[in-house]
PDB file of C-alpha atoms in Angstrom:
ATOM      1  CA  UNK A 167      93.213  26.151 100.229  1.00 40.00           C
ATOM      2  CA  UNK A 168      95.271  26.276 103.643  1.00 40.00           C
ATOM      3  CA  UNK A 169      97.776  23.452 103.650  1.00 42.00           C
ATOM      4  CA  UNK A 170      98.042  21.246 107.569  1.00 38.00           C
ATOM      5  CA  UNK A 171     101.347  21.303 108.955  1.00 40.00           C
ATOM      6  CA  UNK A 172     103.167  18.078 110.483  1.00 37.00           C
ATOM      7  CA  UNK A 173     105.247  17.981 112.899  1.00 36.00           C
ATOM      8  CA  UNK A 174     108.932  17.059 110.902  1.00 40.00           C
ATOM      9  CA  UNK A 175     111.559  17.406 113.600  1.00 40.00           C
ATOM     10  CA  UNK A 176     111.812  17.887 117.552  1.00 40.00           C
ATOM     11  CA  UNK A 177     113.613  19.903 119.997  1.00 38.00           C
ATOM     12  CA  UNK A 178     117.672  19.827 119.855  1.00 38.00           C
ATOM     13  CA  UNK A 179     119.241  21.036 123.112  1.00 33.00           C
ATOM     14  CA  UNK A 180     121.474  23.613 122.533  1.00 38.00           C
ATOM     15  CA  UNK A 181     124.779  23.307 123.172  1.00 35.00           C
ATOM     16  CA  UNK A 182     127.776  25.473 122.417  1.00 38.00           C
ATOM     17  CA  UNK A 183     129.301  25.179 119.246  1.00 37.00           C
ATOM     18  CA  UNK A 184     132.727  24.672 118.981  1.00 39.00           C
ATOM     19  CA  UNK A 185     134.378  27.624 118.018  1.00 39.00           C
ATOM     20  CA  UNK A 186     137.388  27.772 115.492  1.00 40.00           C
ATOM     21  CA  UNK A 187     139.973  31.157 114.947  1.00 37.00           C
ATOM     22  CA  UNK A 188     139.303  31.442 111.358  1.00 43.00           C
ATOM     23  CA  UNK A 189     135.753  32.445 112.262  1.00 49.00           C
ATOM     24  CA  UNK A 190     134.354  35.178 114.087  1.00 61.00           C
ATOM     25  CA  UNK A 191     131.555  35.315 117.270  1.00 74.00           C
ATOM     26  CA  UNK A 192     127.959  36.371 116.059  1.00 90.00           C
ATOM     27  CA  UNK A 193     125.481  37.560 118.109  1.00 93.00           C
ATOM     28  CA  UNK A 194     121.613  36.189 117.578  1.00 94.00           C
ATOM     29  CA  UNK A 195     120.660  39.398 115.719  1.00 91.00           C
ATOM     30  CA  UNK A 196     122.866  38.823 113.365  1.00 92.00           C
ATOM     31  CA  UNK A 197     120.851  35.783 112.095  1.00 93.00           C
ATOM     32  CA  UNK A 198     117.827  38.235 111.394  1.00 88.00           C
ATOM     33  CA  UNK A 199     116.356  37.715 107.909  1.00 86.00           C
ATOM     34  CA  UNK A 200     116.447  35.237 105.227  1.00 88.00           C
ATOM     35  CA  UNK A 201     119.198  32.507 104.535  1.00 93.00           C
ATOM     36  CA  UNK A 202     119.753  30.527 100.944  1.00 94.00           C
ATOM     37  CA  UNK A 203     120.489  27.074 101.949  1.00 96.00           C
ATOM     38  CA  UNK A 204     123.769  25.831  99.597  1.00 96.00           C
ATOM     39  CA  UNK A 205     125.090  22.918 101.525  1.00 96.00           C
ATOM     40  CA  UNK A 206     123.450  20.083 103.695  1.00 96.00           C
ATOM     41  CA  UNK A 207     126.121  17.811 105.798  1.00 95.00           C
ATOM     42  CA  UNK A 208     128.974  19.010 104.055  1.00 93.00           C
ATOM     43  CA  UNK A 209     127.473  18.749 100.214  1.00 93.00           C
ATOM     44  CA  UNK A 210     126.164  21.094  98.010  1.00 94.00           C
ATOM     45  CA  UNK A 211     123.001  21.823  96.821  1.00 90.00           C
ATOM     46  CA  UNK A 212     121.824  20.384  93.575  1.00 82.00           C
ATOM     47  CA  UNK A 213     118.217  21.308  92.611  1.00 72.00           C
ATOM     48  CA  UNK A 214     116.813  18.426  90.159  1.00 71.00           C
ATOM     49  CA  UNK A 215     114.081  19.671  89.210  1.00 64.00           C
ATOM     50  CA  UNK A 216     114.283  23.589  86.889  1.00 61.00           C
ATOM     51  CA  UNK A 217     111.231  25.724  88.742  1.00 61.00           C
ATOM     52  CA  UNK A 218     112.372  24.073  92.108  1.00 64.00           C
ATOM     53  CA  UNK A 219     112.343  26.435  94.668  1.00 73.00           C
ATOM     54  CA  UNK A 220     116.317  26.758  96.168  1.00 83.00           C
ATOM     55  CA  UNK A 221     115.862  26.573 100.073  1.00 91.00           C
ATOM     56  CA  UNK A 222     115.860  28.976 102.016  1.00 91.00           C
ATOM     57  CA  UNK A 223     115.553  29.705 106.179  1.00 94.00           C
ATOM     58  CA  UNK A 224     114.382  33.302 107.791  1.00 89.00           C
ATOM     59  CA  UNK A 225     114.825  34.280 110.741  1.00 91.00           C
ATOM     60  CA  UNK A 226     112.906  35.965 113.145  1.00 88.00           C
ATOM     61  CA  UNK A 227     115.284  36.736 115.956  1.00 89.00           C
ATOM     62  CA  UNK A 228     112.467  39.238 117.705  1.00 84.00           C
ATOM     63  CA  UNK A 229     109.728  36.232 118.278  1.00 86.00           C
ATOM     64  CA  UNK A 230     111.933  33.397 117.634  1.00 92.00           C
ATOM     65  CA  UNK A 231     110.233  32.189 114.784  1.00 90.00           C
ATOM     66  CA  UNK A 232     112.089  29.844 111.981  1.00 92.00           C
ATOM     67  CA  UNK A 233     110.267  30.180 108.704  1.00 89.00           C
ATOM     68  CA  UNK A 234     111.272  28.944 105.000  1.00 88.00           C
ATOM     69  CA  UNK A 235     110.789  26.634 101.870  1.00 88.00           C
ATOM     70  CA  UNK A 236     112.996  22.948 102.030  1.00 89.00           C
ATOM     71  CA  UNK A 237     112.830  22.529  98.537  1.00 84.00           C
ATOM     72  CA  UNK A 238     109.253  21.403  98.003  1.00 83.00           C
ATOM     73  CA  UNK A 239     107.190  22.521 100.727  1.00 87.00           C
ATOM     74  CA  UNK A 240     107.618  25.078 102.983  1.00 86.00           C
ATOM     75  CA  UNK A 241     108.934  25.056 106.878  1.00 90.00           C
ATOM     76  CA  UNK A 242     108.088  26.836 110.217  1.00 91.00           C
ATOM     77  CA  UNK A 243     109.732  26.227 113.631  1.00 93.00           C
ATOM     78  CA  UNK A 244     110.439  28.086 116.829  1.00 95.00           C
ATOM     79  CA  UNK A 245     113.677  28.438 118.520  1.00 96.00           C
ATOM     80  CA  UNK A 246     114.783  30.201 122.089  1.00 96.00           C
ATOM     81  CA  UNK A 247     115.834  34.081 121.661  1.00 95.00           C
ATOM     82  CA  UNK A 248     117.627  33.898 125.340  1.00 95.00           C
ATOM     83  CA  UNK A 249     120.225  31.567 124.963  1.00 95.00           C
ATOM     84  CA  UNK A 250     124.186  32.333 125.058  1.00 95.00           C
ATOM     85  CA  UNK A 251     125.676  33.426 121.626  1.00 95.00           C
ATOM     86  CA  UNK A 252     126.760  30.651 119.509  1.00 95.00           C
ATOM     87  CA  UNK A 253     123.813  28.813 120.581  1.00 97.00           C
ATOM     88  CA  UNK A 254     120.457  27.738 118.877  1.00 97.00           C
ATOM     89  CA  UNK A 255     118.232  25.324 118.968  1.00 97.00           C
ATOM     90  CA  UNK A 256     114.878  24.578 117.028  1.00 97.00           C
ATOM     91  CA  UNK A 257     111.623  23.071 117.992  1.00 95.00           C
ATOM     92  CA  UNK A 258     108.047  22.298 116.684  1.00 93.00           C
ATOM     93  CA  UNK A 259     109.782  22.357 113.309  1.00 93.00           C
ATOM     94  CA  UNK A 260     106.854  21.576 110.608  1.00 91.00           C
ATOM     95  CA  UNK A 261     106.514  21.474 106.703  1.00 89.00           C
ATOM     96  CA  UNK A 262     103.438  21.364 104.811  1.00 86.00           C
ATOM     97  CA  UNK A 263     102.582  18.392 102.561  1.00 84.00           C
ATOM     98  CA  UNK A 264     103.087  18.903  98.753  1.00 83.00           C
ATOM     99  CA  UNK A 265     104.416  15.730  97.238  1.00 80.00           C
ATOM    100  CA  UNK A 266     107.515  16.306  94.938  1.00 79.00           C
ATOM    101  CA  UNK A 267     109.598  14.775  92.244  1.00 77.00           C
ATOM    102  CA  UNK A 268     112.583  14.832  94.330  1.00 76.00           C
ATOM    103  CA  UNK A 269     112.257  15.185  98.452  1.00 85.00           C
ATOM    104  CA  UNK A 270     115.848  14.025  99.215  1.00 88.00           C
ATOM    105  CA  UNK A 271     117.238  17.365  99.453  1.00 89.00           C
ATOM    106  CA  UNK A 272     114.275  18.294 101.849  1.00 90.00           C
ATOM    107  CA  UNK A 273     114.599  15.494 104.116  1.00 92.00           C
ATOM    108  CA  UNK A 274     118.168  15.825 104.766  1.00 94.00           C
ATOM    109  CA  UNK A 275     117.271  19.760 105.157  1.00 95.00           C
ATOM    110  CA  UNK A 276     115.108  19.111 108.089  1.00 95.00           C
ATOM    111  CA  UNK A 277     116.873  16.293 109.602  1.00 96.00           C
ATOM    112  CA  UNK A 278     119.653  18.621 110.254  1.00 97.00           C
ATOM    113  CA  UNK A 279     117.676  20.711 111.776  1.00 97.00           C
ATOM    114  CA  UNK A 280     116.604  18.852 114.306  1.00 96.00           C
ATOM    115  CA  UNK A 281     120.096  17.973 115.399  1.00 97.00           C
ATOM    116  CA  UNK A 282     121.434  22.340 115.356  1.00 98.00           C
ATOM    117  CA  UNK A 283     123.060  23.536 118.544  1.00 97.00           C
ATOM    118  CA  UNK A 284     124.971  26.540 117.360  1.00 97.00           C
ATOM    119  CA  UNK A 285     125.568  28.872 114.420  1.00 97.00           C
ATOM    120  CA  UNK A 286     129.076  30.470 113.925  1.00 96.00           C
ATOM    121  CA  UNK A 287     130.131  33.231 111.031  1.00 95.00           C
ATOM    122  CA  UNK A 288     131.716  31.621 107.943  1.00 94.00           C
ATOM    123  CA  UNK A 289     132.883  35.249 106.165  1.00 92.00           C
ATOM    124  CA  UNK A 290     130.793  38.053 105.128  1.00 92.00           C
ATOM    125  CA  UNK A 291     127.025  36.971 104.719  1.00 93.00           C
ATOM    126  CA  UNK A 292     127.963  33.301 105.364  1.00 96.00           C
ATOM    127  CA  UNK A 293     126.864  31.455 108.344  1.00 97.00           C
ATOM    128  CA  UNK A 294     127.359  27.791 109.598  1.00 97.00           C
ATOM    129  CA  UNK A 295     124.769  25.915 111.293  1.00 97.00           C
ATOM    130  CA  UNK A 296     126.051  22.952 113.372  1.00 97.00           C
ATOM    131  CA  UNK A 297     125.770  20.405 116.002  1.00 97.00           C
ATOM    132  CA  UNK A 298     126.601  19.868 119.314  1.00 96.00           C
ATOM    133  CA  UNK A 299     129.904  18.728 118.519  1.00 96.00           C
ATOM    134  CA  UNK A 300     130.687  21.217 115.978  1.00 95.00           C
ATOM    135  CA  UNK A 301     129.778  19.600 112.990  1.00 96.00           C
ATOM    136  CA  UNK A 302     128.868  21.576 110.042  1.00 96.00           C
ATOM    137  CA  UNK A 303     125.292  20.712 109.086  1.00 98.00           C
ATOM    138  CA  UNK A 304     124.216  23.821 107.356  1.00 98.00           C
ATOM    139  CA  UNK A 305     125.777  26.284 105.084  1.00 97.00           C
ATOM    140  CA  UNK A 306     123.756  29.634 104.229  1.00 97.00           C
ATOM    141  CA  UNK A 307     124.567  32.280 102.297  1.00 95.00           C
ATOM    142  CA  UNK A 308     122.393  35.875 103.115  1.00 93.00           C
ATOM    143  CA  UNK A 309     119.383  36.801 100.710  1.00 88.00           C
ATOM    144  CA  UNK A 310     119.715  40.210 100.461  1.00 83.00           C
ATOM    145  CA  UNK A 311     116.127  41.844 100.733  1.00 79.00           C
ATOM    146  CA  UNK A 312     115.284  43.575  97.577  1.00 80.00           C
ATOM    147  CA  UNK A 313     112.754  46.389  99.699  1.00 87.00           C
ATOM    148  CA  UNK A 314     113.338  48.214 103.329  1.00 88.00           C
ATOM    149  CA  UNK A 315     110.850  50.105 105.225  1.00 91.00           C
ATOM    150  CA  UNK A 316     112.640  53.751 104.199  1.00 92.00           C
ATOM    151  CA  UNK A 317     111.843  52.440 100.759  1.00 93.00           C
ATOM    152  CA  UNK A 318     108.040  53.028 101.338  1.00 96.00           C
ATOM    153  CA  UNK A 319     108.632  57.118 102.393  1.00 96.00           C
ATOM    154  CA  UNK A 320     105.723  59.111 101.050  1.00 96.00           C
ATOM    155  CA  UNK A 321     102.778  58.668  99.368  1.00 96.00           C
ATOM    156  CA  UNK A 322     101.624  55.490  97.287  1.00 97.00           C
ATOM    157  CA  UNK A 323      98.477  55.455  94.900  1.00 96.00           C
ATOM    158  CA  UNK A 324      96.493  52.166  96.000  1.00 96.00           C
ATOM    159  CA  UNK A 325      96.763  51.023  91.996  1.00 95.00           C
ATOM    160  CA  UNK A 326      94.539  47.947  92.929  1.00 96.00           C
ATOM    161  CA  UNK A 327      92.896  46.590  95.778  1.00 97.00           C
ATOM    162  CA  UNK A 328      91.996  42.734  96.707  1.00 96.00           C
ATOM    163  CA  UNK A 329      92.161  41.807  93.089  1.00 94.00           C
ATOM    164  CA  UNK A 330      90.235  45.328  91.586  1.00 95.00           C
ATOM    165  CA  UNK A 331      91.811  48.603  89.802  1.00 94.00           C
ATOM    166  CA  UNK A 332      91.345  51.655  91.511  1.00 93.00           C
ATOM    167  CA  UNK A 333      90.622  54.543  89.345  1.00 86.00           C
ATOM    168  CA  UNK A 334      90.924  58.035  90.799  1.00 79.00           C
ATOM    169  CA  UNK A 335      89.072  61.176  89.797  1.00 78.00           C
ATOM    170  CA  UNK A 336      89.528  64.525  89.815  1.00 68.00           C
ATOM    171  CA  UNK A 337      87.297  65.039  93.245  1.00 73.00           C
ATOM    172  CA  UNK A 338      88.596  61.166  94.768  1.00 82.00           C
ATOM    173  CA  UNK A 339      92.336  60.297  95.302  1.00 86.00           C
ATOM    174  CA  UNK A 340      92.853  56.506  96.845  1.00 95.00           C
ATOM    175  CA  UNK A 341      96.652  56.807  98.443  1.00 96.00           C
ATOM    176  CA  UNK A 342      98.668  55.630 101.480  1.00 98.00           C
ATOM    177  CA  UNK A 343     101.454  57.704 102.783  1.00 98.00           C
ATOM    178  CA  UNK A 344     104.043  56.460 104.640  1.00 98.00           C
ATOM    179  CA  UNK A 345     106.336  57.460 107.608  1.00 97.00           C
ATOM    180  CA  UNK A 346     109.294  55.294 107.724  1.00 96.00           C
ATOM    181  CA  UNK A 347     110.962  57.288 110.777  1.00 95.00           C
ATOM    182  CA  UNK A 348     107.539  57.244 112.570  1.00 96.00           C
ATOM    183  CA  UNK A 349     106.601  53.852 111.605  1.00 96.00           C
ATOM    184  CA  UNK A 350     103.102  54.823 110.746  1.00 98.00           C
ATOM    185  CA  UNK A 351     100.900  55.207 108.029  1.00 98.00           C
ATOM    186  CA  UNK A 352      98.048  57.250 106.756  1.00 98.00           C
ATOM    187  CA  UNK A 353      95.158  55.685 103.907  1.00 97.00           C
ATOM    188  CA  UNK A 354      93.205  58.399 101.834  1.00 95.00           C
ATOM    189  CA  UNK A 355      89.733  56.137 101.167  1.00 94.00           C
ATOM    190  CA  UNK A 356      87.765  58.910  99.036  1.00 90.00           C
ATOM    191  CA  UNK A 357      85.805  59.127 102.324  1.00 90.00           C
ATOM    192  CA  UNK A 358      87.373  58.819 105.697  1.00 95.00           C
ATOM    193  CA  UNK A 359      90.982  58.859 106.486  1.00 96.00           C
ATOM    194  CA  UNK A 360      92.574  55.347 107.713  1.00 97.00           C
ATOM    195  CA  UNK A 361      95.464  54.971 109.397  1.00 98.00           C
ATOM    196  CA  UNK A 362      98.180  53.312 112.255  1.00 98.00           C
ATOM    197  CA  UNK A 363     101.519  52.140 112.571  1.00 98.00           C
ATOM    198  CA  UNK A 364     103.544  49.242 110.683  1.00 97.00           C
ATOM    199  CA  UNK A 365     106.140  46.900 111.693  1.00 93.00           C
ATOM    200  CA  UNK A 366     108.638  45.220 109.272  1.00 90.00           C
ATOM    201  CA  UNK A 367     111.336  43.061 109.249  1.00 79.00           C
ATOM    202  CA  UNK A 368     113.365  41.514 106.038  1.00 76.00           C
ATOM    203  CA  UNK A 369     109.981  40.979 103.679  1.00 81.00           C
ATOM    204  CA  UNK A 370     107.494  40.555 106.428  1.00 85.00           C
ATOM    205  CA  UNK A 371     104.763  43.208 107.466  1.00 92.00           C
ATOM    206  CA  UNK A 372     102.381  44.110 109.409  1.00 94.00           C
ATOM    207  CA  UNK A 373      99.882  46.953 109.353  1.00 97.00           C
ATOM    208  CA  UNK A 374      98.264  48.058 113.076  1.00 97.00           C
ATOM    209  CA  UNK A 375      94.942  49.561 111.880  1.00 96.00           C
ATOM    210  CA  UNK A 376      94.287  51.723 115.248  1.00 96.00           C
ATOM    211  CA  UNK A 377      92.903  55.127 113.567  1.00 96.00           C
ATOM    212  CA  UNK A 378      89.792  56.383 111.108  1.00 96.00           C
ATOM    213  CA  UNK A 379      87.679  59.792 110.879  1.00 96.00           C
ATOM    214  CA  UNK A 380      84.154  59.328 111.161  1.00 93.00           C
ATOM    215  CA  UNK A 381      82.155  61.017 108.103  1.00 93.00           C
ATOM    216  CA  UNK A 382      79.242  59.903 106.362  1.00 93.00           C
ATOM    217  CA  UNK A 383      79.791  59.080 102.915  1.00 90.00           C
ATOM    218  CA  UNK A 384      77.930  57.784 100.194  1.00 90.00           C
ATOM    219  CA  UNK A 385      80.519  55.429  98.794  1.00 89.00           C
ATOM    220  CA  UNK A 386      82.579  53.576 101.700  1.00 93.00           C
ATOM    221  CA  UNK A 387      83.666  50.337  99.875  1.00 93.00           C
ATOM    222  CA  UNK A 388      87.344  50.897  99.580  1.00 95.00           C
ATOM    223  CA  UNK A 389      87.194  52.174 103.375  1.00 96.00           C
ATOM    224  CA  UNK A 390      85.639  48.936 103.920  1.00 96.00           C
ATOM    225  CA  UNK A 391      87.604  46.751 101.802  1.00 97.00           C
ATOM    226  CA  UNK A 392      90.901  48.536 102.928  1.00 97.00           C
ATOM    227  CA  UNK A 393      89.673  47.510 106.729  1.00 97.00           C
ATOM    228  CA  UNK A 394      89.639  43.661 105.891  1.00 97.00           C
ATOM    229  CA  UNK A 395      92.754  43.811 103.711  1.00 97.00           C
ATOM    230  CA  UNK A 396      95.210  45.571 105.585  1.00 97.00           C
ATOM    231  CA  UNK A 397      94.721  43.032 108.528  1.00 96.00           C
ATOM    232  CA  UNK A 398      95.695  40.034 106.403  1.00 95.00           C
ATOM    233  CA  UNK A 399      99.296  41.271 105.167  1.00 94.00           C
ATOM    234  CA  UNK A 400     101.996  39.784 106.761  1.00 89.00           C
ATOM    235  CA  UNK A 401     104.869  40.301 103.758  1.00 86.00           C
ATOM    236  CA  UNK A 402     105.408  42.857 100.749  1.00 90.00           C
ATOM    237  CA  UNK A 403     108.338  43.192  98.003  1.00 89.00           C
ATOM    238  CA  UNK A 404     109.056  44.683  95.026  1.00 89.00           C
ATOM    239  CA  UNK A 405     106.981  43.573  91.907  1.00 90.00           C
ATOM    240  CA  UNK A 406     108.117  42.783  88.380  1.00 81.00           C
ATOM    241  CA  UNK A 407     106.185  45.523  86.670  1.00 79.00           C
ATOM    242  CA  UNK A 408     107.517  47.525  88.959  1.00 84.00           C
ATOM    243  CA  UNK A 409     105.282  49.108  92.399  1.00 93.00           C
ATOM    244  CA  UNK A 410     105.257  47.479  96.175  1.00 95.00           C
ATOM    245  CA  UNK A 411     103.054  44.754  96.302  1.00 94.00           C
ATOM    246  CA  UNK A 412     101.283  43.266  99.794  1.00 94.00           C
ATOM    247  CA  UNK A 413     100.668  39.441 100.247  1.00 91.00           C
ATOM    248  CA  UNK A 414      98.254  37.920 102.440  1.00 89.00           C
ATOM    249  CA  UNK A 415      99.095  34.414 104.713  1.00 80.00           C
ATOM    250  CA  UNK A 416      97.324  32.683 101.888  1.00 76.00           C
ATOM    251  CA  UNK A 417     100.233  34.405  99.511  1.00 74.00           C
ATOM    252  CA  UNK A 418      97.753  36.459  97.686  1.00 86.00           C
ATOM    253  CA  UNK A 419      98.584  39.496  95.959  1.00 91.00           C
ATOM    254  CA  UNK A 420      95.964  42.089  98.357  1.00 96.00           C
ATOM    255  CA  UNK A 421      97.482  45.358  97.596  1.00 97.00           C
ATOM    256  CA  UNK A 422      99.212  47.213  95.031  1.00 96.00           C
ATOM    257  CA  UNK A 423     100.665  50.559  95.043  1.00 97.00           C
ATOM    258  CA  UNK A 424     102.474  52.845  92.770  1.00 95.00           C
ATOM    259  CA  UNK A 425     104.509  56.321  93.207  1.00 89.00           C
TER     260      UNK A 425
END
């Protein structure tokens, strides 16, 4: 079941940080992907509850997007991708509404949001978030992503699709072959041949369906499923049992492929 979002923090104007010489000047791109969050106003992180979730923050410096989890429920924003380096601001900052034992550490998470006007480098893979008067509101340490797009070279076997095994034969081969230099993507169906280009960035996706032969065949349903699933991805990432697998916006497993 989709979740509403509320609205959980308004616009800060940016305003340049203040800079110190222990640190070093970061541009905006450097800020691409996702962020653990390990300190909130100067103290650490302490996750009550064992399966919490630790927060986290992604950016998305292309569309200025914020995305995330606070702890308990999870967090989208917006911020400006033109402003002066050092700078940053978010707006239209929203959770979704999942009551949970302990909501201290996400209130004080998007508080501090709300009152951001720069980011400065703390070391290697640490960044500050902080206020107009150079405050330190947010510490965040960089979430290495465990997949990359050159990671998906060559050709997969679709091992299941929107929940079912696929079973190839000797006549019928169900695969999707990927170009990481080219950005684009082909899809074997057992009938017509499916394919586009793909854009990725950290663990988001996207495929651009934009191609298909046009044969008559007796059997089209994974054609047809493969044209309403592919649409619906918007992230991927390594799975457990090992293969790629492809998530929906609901955060449904859609697609899984094996080498």
């Amino acid at each position: 079941m989709k979740q509403y979002w509320i609205i959980a923090a308004s616009a800060a104007i940016a305003i340049a940080a203040t800079s110190c010489s222990s640190t070093k000047s970061m541009n905006l791109d450097e800020l691409s992907g996702r962020w653990e969050v390990t300190d909130v106003n100067g103290s650490q992180i302490k996750m009550t509850a064992p399966d919490a979730e630790k927060p986290y923050l992604g950016f998305d410096v292309v569309n200025g997007r914020l995305s995330g989890n606070a702890g308990c429920n999870s967090l989208m924003g917006s911020f400006p991708t033109t402003d002066p380096a050092g700078k940053i601001s978010f707006s239209d900052v929203a959770t979704t509404r999942m009551m949970c034992p302990d909501m201290e550490v996400e209130q004080n998470l998007v508080q501090a949001l709300g009152n951001v006007a720069g980011y400065k480098s703390e070391g290697t893979d640490k960044v500050a978030l902080v206020g107009a008067d150079g405050t330190q509101l947010l510490s965040l340490k960089k979430i290495k992503a465990n997949i990359s797009a050159a990671d998906l070279n060559g050709t997969w076997r679709i091992q299941e699709l929107a929940g079912k095994q696929l079973t190839p034969d000797a006549d019928t081969a169900y695969t999707i072959t990927f170009d990481a230099k080219e950005s684009s993507f082909s899809c074997a169906t057992g009938c017509n041949v499916l394919g586009g280009s793909f854009i990725t960035d950290y663990t988001d996706f996207k495929f651009d369906l934009s191609t298909s032969t046009m044969m008559m065949c007796p059997d089209t349903s994974v054609e047809d499923t493969l044209k309403q699933v592919l649409p619906t991805v918007v992230s991927y990432g390594r799975l457990a049992g090992g293969g790629i697998g492809f998530y929906s916006d609901a955060n449904d497993l859609v697609l899984i492929l094996e080498k």
